[in-house]
PDB file of C-alpha atoms in Angstrom:
ATOM      1  CA  MET A   1     140.632 146.689 111.123  1.00 45.00           C
ATOM      2  CA  SER A   2     141.353 149.684 108.914  1.00 44.00           C
ATOM      3  CA  GLN A   3     138.920 152.417 107.857  1.00 48.00           C
ATOM      4  CA  THR A   4     140.441 152.313 104.368  1.00 51.00           C
ATOM      5  CA  ASP A   5     140.028 148.564 103.931  1.00 55.00           C
ATOM      6  CA  PHE A   6     136.513 147.947 102.625  1.00 58.00           C
ATOM      7  CA  SER A   7     136.480 144.216 101.940  1.00 67.00           C
ATOM      8  CA  PRO A   8     133.399 142.418 103.343  1.00 71.00           C
ATOM      9  CA  TRP A   9     135.486 141.057 106.220  1.00 69.00           C
ATOM     10  CA  SER A  10     137.312 144.254 107.106  1.00 74.00           C
ATOM     11  CA  PHE A  11     134.679 145.350 109.611  1.00 81.00           C
ATOM     12  CA  TYR A  12     135.026 142.271 111.805  1.00 87.00           C
ATOM     13  CA  GLU A  13     137.165 142.360 114.952  1.00 86.00           C
ATOM     14  CA  THR A  14     139.100 139.091 115.381  1.00 85.00           C
ATOM     15  CA  ARG A  15     140.686 139.886 118.757  1.00 92.00           C
ATOM     16  CA  CYS A  16     139.063 138.867 122.024  1.00 92.00           C
ATOM     17  CA  ALA A  17     136.032 141.077 122.694  1.00 93.00           C
ATOM     18  CA  GLY A  18     136.914 144.063 124.858  1.00 91.00           C
ATOM     19  CA  LEU A  19     135.871 147.660 125.436  1.00 91.00           C
ATOM     20  CA  ALA A  20     139.249 149.082 124.387  1.00 90.00           C
ATOM     21  CA  ASN A  21     138.845 147.588 120.909  1.00 91.00           C
ATOM     22  CA  GLY A  22     136.173 150.196 120.197  1.00 92.00           C
ATOM     23  CA  LEU A  23     138.654 153.023 120.722  1.00 92.00           C
ATOM     24  CA  GLU A  24     140.876 151.634 117.982  1.00 90.00           C
ATOM     25  CA  ILE A  25     138.178 151.812 115.317  1.00 90.00           C
ATOM     26  CA  PHE A  26     139.135 155.506 115.071  1.00 90.00           C
ATOM     27  CA  ARG A  27     142.768 155.092 116.109  1.00 84.00           C
ATOM     28  CA  ASN A  28     144.106 157.418 113.378  1.00 84.00           C
ATOM     29  CA  ASN A  29     141.338 159.984 113.762  1.00 88.00           C
ATOM     30  CA  TRP A  30     141.074 160.966 117.422  1.00 93.00           C
ATOM     31  CA  THR A  31     141.497 164.636 118.269  1.00 93.00           C
ATOM     32  CA  THR A  32     141.716 163.993 122.021  1.00 95.00           C
ATOM     33  CA  ASP A  33     144.773 162.642 123.830  1.00 95.00           C
ATOM     34  CA  LEU A  34     143.263 159.631 125.593  1.00 94.00           C
ATOM     35  CA  SER A  35     146.327 158.756 127.673  1.00 94.00           C
ATOM     36  CA  PRO A  36     144.736 160.119 130.918  1.00 94.00           C
ATOM     37  CA  LEU A  37     142.287 157.212 130.555  1.00 91.00           C
ATOM     38  CA  GLY A  38     145.155 154.741 130.649  1.00 89.00           C
ATOM     39  CA  VAL A  39     145.076 153.899 126.946  1.00 87.00           C
ATOM     40  CA  LYS A  40     147.094 154.938 123.896  1.00 84.00           C
ATOM     41  CA  PRO A  41     147.170 158.723 123.336  1.00 81.00           C
ATOM     42  CA  PHE A  42     145.722 158.529 119.770  1.00 87.00           C
ATOM     43  CA  GLY A  43     145.036 162.295 119.505  1.00 91.00           C
ATOM     44  CA  LYS A  44     147.043 165.313 120.664  1.00 92.00           C
ATOM     45  CA  ALA A  45     144.536 167.769 122.172  1.00 94.00           C
ATOM     46  CA  GLN A  46     144.811 167.818 125.982  1.00 95.00           C
ATOM     47  CA  LEU A  47     141.054 167.992 126.516  1.00 97.00           C
ATOM     48  CA  LEU A  48     140.909 165.562 129.440  1.00 97.00           C
ATOM     49  CA  THR A  49     143.406 167.714 131.357  1.00 97.00           C
ATOM     50  CA  ASP A  50     142.126 171.033 130.031  1.00 97.00           C
ATOM     51  CA  SER A  51     143.190 174.203 131.863  1.00 95.00           C
ATOM     52  CA  ARG A  52     140.062 175.931 130.517  1.00 96.00           C
ATOM     53  CA  PHE A  53     137.912 173.427 132.398  1.00 98.00           C
ATOM     54  CA  ASP A  54     139.995 173.989 135.533  1.00 97.00           C
ATOM     55  CA  TRP A  55     139.443 177.750 135.182  1.00 97.00           C
ATOM     56  CA  PHE A  56     135.698 177.212 134.835  1.00 98.00           C
ATOM     57  CA  LEU A  57     135.402 174.810 137.769  1.00 98.00           C
ATOM     58  CA  ALA A  58     137.383 177.041 140.144  1.00 97.00           C
ATOM     59  CA  ARG A  59     134.895 179.860 139.531  1.00 98.00           C
ATOM     60  CA  TYR A  60     131.632 177.998 139.093  1.00 98.00           C
ATOM     61  CA  GLY A  61     132.046 175.788 142.134  1.00 97.00           C
ATOM     62  CA  SER A  62     130.313 172.470 142.756  1.00 97.00           C
ATOM     63  CA  LEU A  63     128.605 170.711 139.881  1.00 98.00           C
ATOM     64  CA  LEU A  64     126.865 168.311 142.252  1.00 97.00           C
ATOM     65  CA  ASN A  65     123.363 167.472 140.995  1.00 95.00           C
ATOM     66  CA  ARG A  66     123.579 170.036 138.212  1.00 98.00           C
ATOM     67  CA  ASN A  67     121.880 169.499 134.840  1.00 98.00           C
ATOM     68  CA  VAL A  68     124.321 170.586 132.146  1.00 98.00           C
ATOM     69  CA  LEU A  69     123.886 171.189 128.423  1.00 98.00           C
ATOM     70  CA  GLU A  70     127.122 170.928 126.451  1.00 98.00           C
ATOM     71  CA  LEU A  71     127.153 172.468 122.991  1.00 98.00           C
ATOM     72  CA  GLY A  72     129.602 170.947 120.539  1.00 97.00           C
ATOM     73  CA  SER A  73     130.651 167.993 122.690  1.00 97.00           C
ATOM     74  CA  LEU A  74     133.220 166.796 120.106  1.00 96.00           C
ATOM     75  CA  GLU A  75     134.528 163.406 121.320  1.00 96.00           C
ATOM     76  CA  GLY A  76     133.088 163.707 124.818  1.00 97.00           C
ATOM     77  CA  ALA A  77     136.145 164.795 126.827  1.00 97.00           C
ATOM     78  CA  HIS A  78     134.513 167.751 128.564  1.00 98.00           C
ATOM     79  CA  SER A  79     131.334 165.747 129.120  1.00 98.00           C
ATOM     80  CA  ILE A  80     133.473 163.204 130.967  1.00 97.00           C
ATOM     81  CA  LEU A  81     134.932 165.953 133.166  1.00 98.00           C
ATOM     82  CA  LEU A  82     131.473 167.357 133.879  1.00 98.00           C
ATOM     83  CA  GLU A  83     130.179 163.957 135.021  1.00 98.00           C
ATOM     84  CA  ARG A  84     133.297 163.178 137.029  1.00 96.00           C
ATOM     85  CA  ASN A  85     132.876 166.452 138.888  1.00 97.00           C
ATOM     86  CA  GLY A  86     129.362 165.607 140.031  1.00 97.00           C
ATOM     87  CA  ALA A  87     126.923 166.681 137.328  1.00 98.00           C
ATOM     88  CA  ARG A  88     123.684 164.726 137.645  1.00 97.00           C
ATOM     89  CA  ASN A  89     122.894 164.840 133.921  1.00 98.00           C
ATOM     90  CA  VAL A  90     124.957 165.979 130.980  1.00 98.00           C
ATOM     91  CA  LEU A  91     123.446 166.323 127.512  1.00 98.00           C
ATOM     92  CA  GLY A  92     126.145 166.624 124.855  1.00 98.00           C
ATOM     93  CA  LEU A  93     125.054 167.845 121.421  1.00 98.00           C
ATOM     94  CA  GLU A  94     127.371 167.240 118.463  1.00 97.00           C
ATOM     95  CA  ALA A  95     126.687 167.817 114.760  1.00 96.00           C
ATOM     96  CA  ASN A  96     129.699 165.916 113.386  1.00 94.00           C
ATOM     97  CA  SER A  97     128.587 162.299 113.021  1.00 94.00           C
ATOM     98  CA  ILE A  98     132.091 160.822 113.360  1.00 93.00           C
ATOM     99  CA  HIS A  99     132.794 162.757 116.578  1.00 95.00           C
ATOM    100  CA  TYR A 100     129.393 161.645 117.840  1.00 97.00           C
ATOM    101  CA  LEU A 101     130.244 157.977 117.231  1.00 96.00           C
ATOM    102  CA  LYS A 102     133.562 158.400 119.030  1.00 96.00           C
ATOM    103  CA  SER A 103     131.647 159.886 121.977  1.00 97.00           C
ATOM    104  CA  LEU A 104     129.474 156.776 122.172  1.00 97.00           C
ATOM    105  CA  VAL A 105     132.528 154.531 122.087  1.00 96.00           C
ATOM    106  CA  ILE A 106     134.275 156.400 124.886  1.00 95.00           C
ATOM    107  CA  LYS A 107     131.077 156.561 126.939  1.00 96.00           C
ATOM    108  CA  GLU A 108     130.778 152.770 126.758  1.00 96.00           C
ATOM    109  CA  TYR A 109     134.478 152.297 127.475  1.00 95.00           C
ATOM    110  CA  LEU A 110     134.246 154.328 130.699  1.00 96.00           C
ATOM    111  CA  GLY A 111     130.797 153.085 131.713  1.00 95.00           C
ATOM    112  CA  LEU A 112     129.412 156.617 131.985  1.00 95.00           C
ATOM    113  CA  ARG A 113     125.771 156.663 133.029  1.00 95.00           C
ATOM    114  CA  HIS A 114     124.997 160.362 133.519  1.00 97.00           C
ATOM    115  CA  ILE A 115     125.773 161.505 129.970  1.00 98.00           C
ATOM    116  CA  THR A 116     123.516 161.427 126.928  1.00 98.00           C
ATOM    117  CA  PHE A 117     124.967 162.271 123.516  1.00 98.00           C
ATOM    118  CA  MET A 118     122.695 163.432 120.706  1.00 98.00           C
ATOM    119  CA  LEU A 119     123.594 163.997 117.057  1.00 98.00           C
ATOM    120  CA  GLY A 120     122.436 167.140 115.283  1.00 97.00           C
ATOM    121  CA  ASP A 121     122.264 170.924 115.098  1.00 97.00           C
ATOM    122  CA  PHE A 122     122.139 172.448 118.580  1.00 97.00           C
ATOM    123  CA  ILE A 123     120.687 175.736 117.323  1.00 98.00           C
ATOM    124  CA  GLN A 124     117.590 173.902 116.099  1.00 97.00           C
ATOM    125  CA  TYR A 125     117.491 171.945 119.359  1.00 98.00           C
ATOM    126  CA  LEU A 126     117.576 175.138 121.442  1.00 98.00           C
ATOM    127  CA  HIS A 127     114.754 176.601 119.365  1.00 98.00           C
ATOM    128  CA  GLN A 128     112.583 173.537 119.917  1.00 98.00           C
ATOM    129  CA  THR A 129     113.337 172.283 123.427  1.00 97.00           C
ATOM    130  CA  ARG A 130     111.442 173.397 126.513  1.00 97.00           C
ATOM    131  CA  ASP A 131     114.005 171.830 128.838  1.00 97.00           C
ATOM    132  CA  TYR A 132     115.874 174.108 131.220  1.00 98.00           C
ATOM    133  CA  TYR A 133     119.434 173.624 132.483  1.00 98.00           C
ATOM    134  CA  ASP A 134     121.546 174.848 135.360  1.00 98.00           C
ATOM    135  CA  LEU A 135     124.471 175.448 133.019  1.00 98.00           C
ATOM    136  CA  THR A 136     125.253 175.671 129.321  1.00 98.00           C
ATOM    137  CA  PHE A 137     128.845 174.668 128.594  1.00 98.00           C
ATOM    138  CA  ALA A 138     130.090 176.000 125.247  1.00 98.00           C
ATOM    139  CA  CYS A 139     133.816 175.543 124.793  1.00 97.00           C
ATOM    140  CA  GLY A 140     135.098 176.321 121.322  1.00 96.00           C
ATOM    141  CA  VAL A 141     131.825 176.760 119.458  1.00 97.00           C
ATOM    142  CA  LEU A 142     130.846 180.448 119.444  1.00 98.00           C
ATOM    143  CA  TYR A 143     133.397 181.494 116.816  1.00 97.00           C
ATOM    144  CA  HIS A 144     132.134 178.745 114.504  1.00 96.00           C
ATOM    145  CA  MET A 145     128.611 180.229 114.409  1.00 97.00           C
ATOM    146  CA  THR A 146     127.211 182.274 111.529  1.00 97.00           C
ATOM    147  CA  ASN A 147     125.031 184.165 114.029  1.00 98.00           C
ATOM    148  CA  PRO A 148     126.781 183.969 117.406  1.00 98.00           C
ATOM    149  CA  ALA A 149     124.396 186.391 119.118  1.00 98.00           C
ATOM    150  CA  GLU A 150     121.506 184.043 118.317  1.00 98.00           C
ATOM    151  CA  LEU A 151     123.310 181.236 120.141  1.00 98.00           C
ATOM    152  CA  LEU A 152     123.873 183.475 123.168  1.00 98.00           C
ATOM    153  CA  GLN A 153     120.203 184.464 123.174  1.00 98.00           C
ATOM    154  CA  LEU A 154     119.051 180.845 123.070  1.00 98.00           C
ATOM    155  CA  ALA A 155     121.487 179.817 125.806  1.00 98.00           C
ATOM    156  CA  ALA A 156     120.163 182.611 128.026  1.00 98.00           C
ATOM    157  CA  GLU A 157     116.601 181.385 127.485  1.00 98.00           C
ATOM    158  CA  ARG A 158     117.434 177.787 128.418  1.00 98.00           C
ATOM    159  CA  SER A 159     119.884 177.983 131.346  1.00 98.00           C
ATOM    160  CA  ASP A 160     120.904 179.958 134.437  1.00 96.00           C
ATOM    161  CA  ALA A 161     124.618 180.133 133.649  1.00 98.00           C
ATOM    162  CA  LEU A 162     126.895 179.967 130.627  1.00 98.00           C
ATOM    163  CA  PHE A 163     130.542 179.006 130.273  1.00 98.00           C
ATOM    164  CA  LEU A 164     132.246 180.199 127.102  1.00 98.00           C
ATOM    165  CA  TRP A 165     135.666 179.715 125.681  1.00 97.00           C
ATOM    166  CA  THR A 166     135.973 181.404 122.333  1.00 97.00           C
ATOM    167  CA  VAL A 167     138.358 182.923 119.847  1.00 96.00           C
ATOM    168  CA  LEU A 168     137.950 186.694 119.489  1.00 96.00           C
ATOM    169  CA  TYR A 169     138.506 189.090 116.639  1.00 95.00           C
ATOM    170  CA  ASP A 170     141.492 191.232 117.593  1.00 93.00           C
ATOM    171  CA  SER A 171     143.234 192.874 114.659  1.00 90.00           C
ATOM    172  CA  ASP A 172     146.359 193.586 116.721  1.00 89.00           C
ATOM    173  CA  ALA A 173     146.813 189.919 117.688  1.00 88.00           C
ATOM    174  CA  LEU A 174     145.688 188.287 114.447  1.00 90.00           C
ATOM    175  CA  PRO A 175     148.382 185.959 113.017  1.00 87.00           C
ATOM    176  CA  GLU A 176     149.480 186.719 109.476  1.00 89.00           C
ATOM    177  CA  HIS A 177     148.072 183.475 108.082  1.00 87.00           C
ATOM    178  CA  MET A 178     144.602 184.383 109.386  1.00 88.00           C
ATOM    179  CA  LYS A 179     144.372 187.920 108.001  1.00 91.00           C
ATOM    180  CA  PRO A 180     143.284 186.958 104.442  1.00 89.00           C
ATOM    181  CA  ARG A 181     140.456 184.851 105.882  1.00 91.00           C
ATOM    182  CA  LEU A 182     138.744 187.656 107.806  1.00 93.00           C
ATOM    183  CA  SER A 183     136.803 190.665 106.577  1.00 93.00           C
ATOM    184  CA  GLY A 184     134.414 193.217 107.972  1.00 91.00           C
ATOM    185  CA  PRO A 185     132.905 194.442 110.111  1.00 96.00           C
ATOM    186  CA  VAL A 186     129.492 193.248 108.972  1.00 97.00           C
ATOM    187  CA  GLU A 187     126.143 194.066 110.551  1.00 98.00           C
ATOM    188  CA  LEU A 188     123.967 191.221 111.839  1.00 98.00           C
ATOM    189  CA  GLN A 189     120.647 190.747 113.590  1.00 98.00           C
ATOM    190  CA  ALA A 190     119.524 188.412 116.385  1.00 97.00           C
ATOM    191  CA  GLY A 191     116.062 189.015 117.791  1.00 95.00           C
ATOM    192  CA  ASP A 192     115.830 192.716 118.646  1.00 97.00           C
ATOM    193  CA  LEU A 193     119.615 193.116 118.698  1.00 98.00           C
ATOM    194  CA  THR A 194     121.731 194.601 115.917  1.00 98.00           C
ATOM    195  CA  TYR A 195     125.424 193.893 116.294  1.00 98.00           C
ATOM    196  CA  GLN A 196     128.718 193.759 114.417  1.00 98.00           C
ATOM    197  CA  GLY A 197     131.048 190.876 113.696  1.00 98.00           C
ATOM    198  CA  PHE A 198     133.827 189.859 111.342  1.00 97.00           C
ATOM    199  CA  ARG A 199     133.345 187.255 108.638  1.00 97.00           C
ATOM    200  CA  HIS A 200     135.793 184.363 108.864  1.00 95.00           C
ATOM    201  CA  VAL A 201     136.156 181.956 105.923  1.00 92.00           C
ATOM    202  CA  TYR A 202     137.547 178.477 106.518  1.00 87.00           C
ATOM    203  CA  ALA A 203     140.698 177.601 104.561  1.00 75.00           C
ATOM    204  CA  ARG A 204     139.118 175.312 101.980  1.00 61.00           C
ATOM    205  CA  GLU A 205     142.124 173.094 101.215  1.00 55.00           C
ATOM    206  CA  ALA A 206     142.947 172.608 104.882  1.00 54.00           C
ATOM    207  CA  ALA A 207     139.315 171.829 105.731  1.00 50.00           C
ATOM    208  CA  LEU A 208     139.041 169.294 102.900  1.00 52.00           C
ATOM    209  CA  GLU A 209     142.259 167.606 104.010  1.00 53.00           C
ATOM    210  CA  LEU A 210     141.027 167.419 107.609  1.00 48.00           C
ATOM    211  CA  ASN A 211     137.712 166.017 106.397  1.00 50.00           C
ATOM    212  CA  LYS A 212     139.600 163.202 104.651  1.00 50.00           C
ATOM    213  CA  LYS A 213     141.121 162.369 108.037  1.00 48.00           C
ATOM    214  CA  VAL A 214     137.745 162.815 109.766  1.00 48.00           C
ATOM    215  CA  LYS A 215     139.348 165.504 111.933  1.00 55.00           C
ATOM    216  CA  PHE A 216     137.641 168.725 110.849  1.00 60.00           C
ATOM    217  CA  THR A 217     136.278 170.445 113.954  1.00 68.00           C
ATOM    218  CA  GLY A 218     134.935 173.672 112.458  1.00 74.00           C
ATOM    219  CA  GLY A 219     131.402 174.886 111.884  1.00 75.00           C
ATOM    220  CA  MET A 220     128.637 173.566 109.640  1.00 78.00           C
ATOM    221  CA  GLU A 221     128.948 176.364 107.082  1.00 81.00           C
ATOM    222  CA  GLN A 222     131.918 177.541 105.001  1.00 87.00           C
ATOM    223  CA  TYR A 223     132.182 180.724 107.058  1.00 93.00           C
ATOM    224  CA  SER A 224     131.589 181.944 110.594  1.00 96.00           C
ATOM    225  CA  ILE A 225     131.369 185.228 112.493  1.00 97.00           C
ATOM    226  CA  TRP A 226     133.964 186.326 115.028  1.00 98.00           C
ATOM    227  CA  LEU A 227     133.262 188.947 117.678  1.00 98.00           C
ATOM    228  CA  GLU A 228     135.410 191.589 119.293  1.00 97.00           C
ATOM    229  CA  LEU A 229     135.535 191.334 123.087  1.00 97.00           C
ATOM    230  CA  GLN A 230     133.581 194.495 123.854  1.00 97.00           C
ATOM    231  CA  GLU A 231     130.847 193.543 121.389  1.00 98.00           C
ATOM    232  CA  LEU A 232     130.651 190.069 122.929  1.00 98.00           C
ATOM    233  CA  LEU A 233     130.267 191.552 126.407  1.00 98.00           C
ATOM    234  CA  ARG A 234     127.570 193.948 125.150  1.00 98.00           C
ATOM    235  CA  ILE A 235     125.623 191.046 123.605  1.00 98.00           C
ATOM    236  CA  LEU A 236     125.822 188.989 126.799  1.00 98.00           C
ATOM    237  CA  LYS A 237     124.512 191.888 128.868  1.00 98.00           C
ATOM    238  CA  HIS A 238     121.730 192.482 126.343  1.00 98.00           C
ATOM    239  CA  TRP A 239     120.517 188.901 126.827  1.00 98.00           C
ATOM    240  CA  GLY A 240     120.364 189.322 130.586  1.00 97.00           C
ATOM    241  CA  TYR A 241     123.707 188.133 131.935  1.00 97.00           C
ATOM    242  CA  LYS A 242     124.274 190.394 134.927  1.00 97.00           C
ATOM    243  CA  LYS A 243     127.488 188.846 136.260  1.00 98.00           C
ATOM    244  CA  ILE A 244     130.315 188.046 133.865  1.00 98.00           C
ATOM    245  CA  ILE A 245     133.532 186.596 135.278  1.00 98.00           C
ATOM    246  CA  ARG A 246     136.562 186.995 133.045  1.00 96.00           C
ATOM    247  CA  PRO A 247     140.353 186.829 133.313  1.00 91.00           C
ATOM    248  CA  ASP A 248     142.294 190.041 133.815  1.00 83.00           C
ATOM    249  CA  ASN A 249     143.817 189.666 130.354  1.00 79.00           C
ATOM    250  CA  VAL A 250     142.857 188.143 127.022  1.00 82.00           C
ATOM    251  CA  THR A 251     145.230 185.340 126.030  1.00 78.00           C
ATOM    252  CA  HIS A 252     146.981 185.192 122.663  1.00 70.00           C
ATOM    253  CA  ASN A 253     148.314 181.627 122.665  1.00 69.00           C
ATOM    254  CA  ASN A 254     145.864 180.215 120.136  1.00 70.00           C
ATOM    255  CA  ARG A 255     146.751 179.684 116.471  1.00 78.00           C
ATOM    256  CA  HIS A 256     143.829 181.965 115.601  1.00 81.00           C
ATOM    257  CA  GLY A 257     144.985 184.814 117.852  1.00 84.00           C
ATOM    258  CA  SER A 258     143.100 186.120 120.891  1.00 92.00           C
ATOM    259  CA  ASN A 259     140.833 183.944 123.004  1.00 94.00           C
ATOM    260  CA  ILE A 260     139.078 184.155 126.350  1.00 96.00           C
ATOM    261  CA  CYS A 261     137.145 182.219 128.995  1.00 97.00           C
ATOM    262  CA  LEU A 262     133.945 183.771 130.330  1.00 98.00           C
ATOM    263  CA  LEU A 263     131.576 182.529 133.021  1.00 98.00           C
ATOM    264  CA  CYS A 264     128.220 184.289 132.882  1.00 98.00           C
ATOM    265  CA  PHE A 265     125.301 184.332 135.324  1.00 98.00           C
ATOM    266  CA  LYS A 266     121.825 185.783 134.857  1.00 94.00           C
TER     267      LYS A 266
END
């Protein structure tokens, strides 16, 4: 079955029924390398063997019986790792409908029973929910927000701990191809906090091309706000995070420039 073949019969699967068939519905559009699951790689991102998750787990400790909220769960790879490492309940929130559907397929394929995926805007969810979590897991979402300090405020209100991996604004480490897409600083407001960030505009042609392939993994708006490290740390402390674990050095191995893992406790 091909996603570009729209005859009335193109959506039928003629092979013997099997769980792996579901993975192939999106065979040309996976972001995640699925080979650790014993199937074809499909995507390239090593999210099921992610060193960022290893860094987090080594510092957070046991996830046994923890209730975890994952923001921007993409195709479910990190949710899988959270469940496999003992989390009692994982709620993965994803706004991209195609990524959400892939998450459901992979959940069924693996028989995961401690993960719930929900489709929609997690900022609105955090404003409305009264649920409380042991941990908020936010890998690769903060730098896609138009008001990142608002997200950090809401996470602090709804959980005891926060894991972040995010791209940072660092003018000295910014690749040449990114420089025309960033401007600022600009002043922003979240609650009683005034802070500064840098406006990042998505490359329109690249985003449109990725959307054709159902692979765009950016934010919901055409721009986002990036934070400098010291401003990010100030915001976290403002919202009540008293212990912030960080690497000795910021890494610069991302196509966007600088990035960092942070584990924060209230």
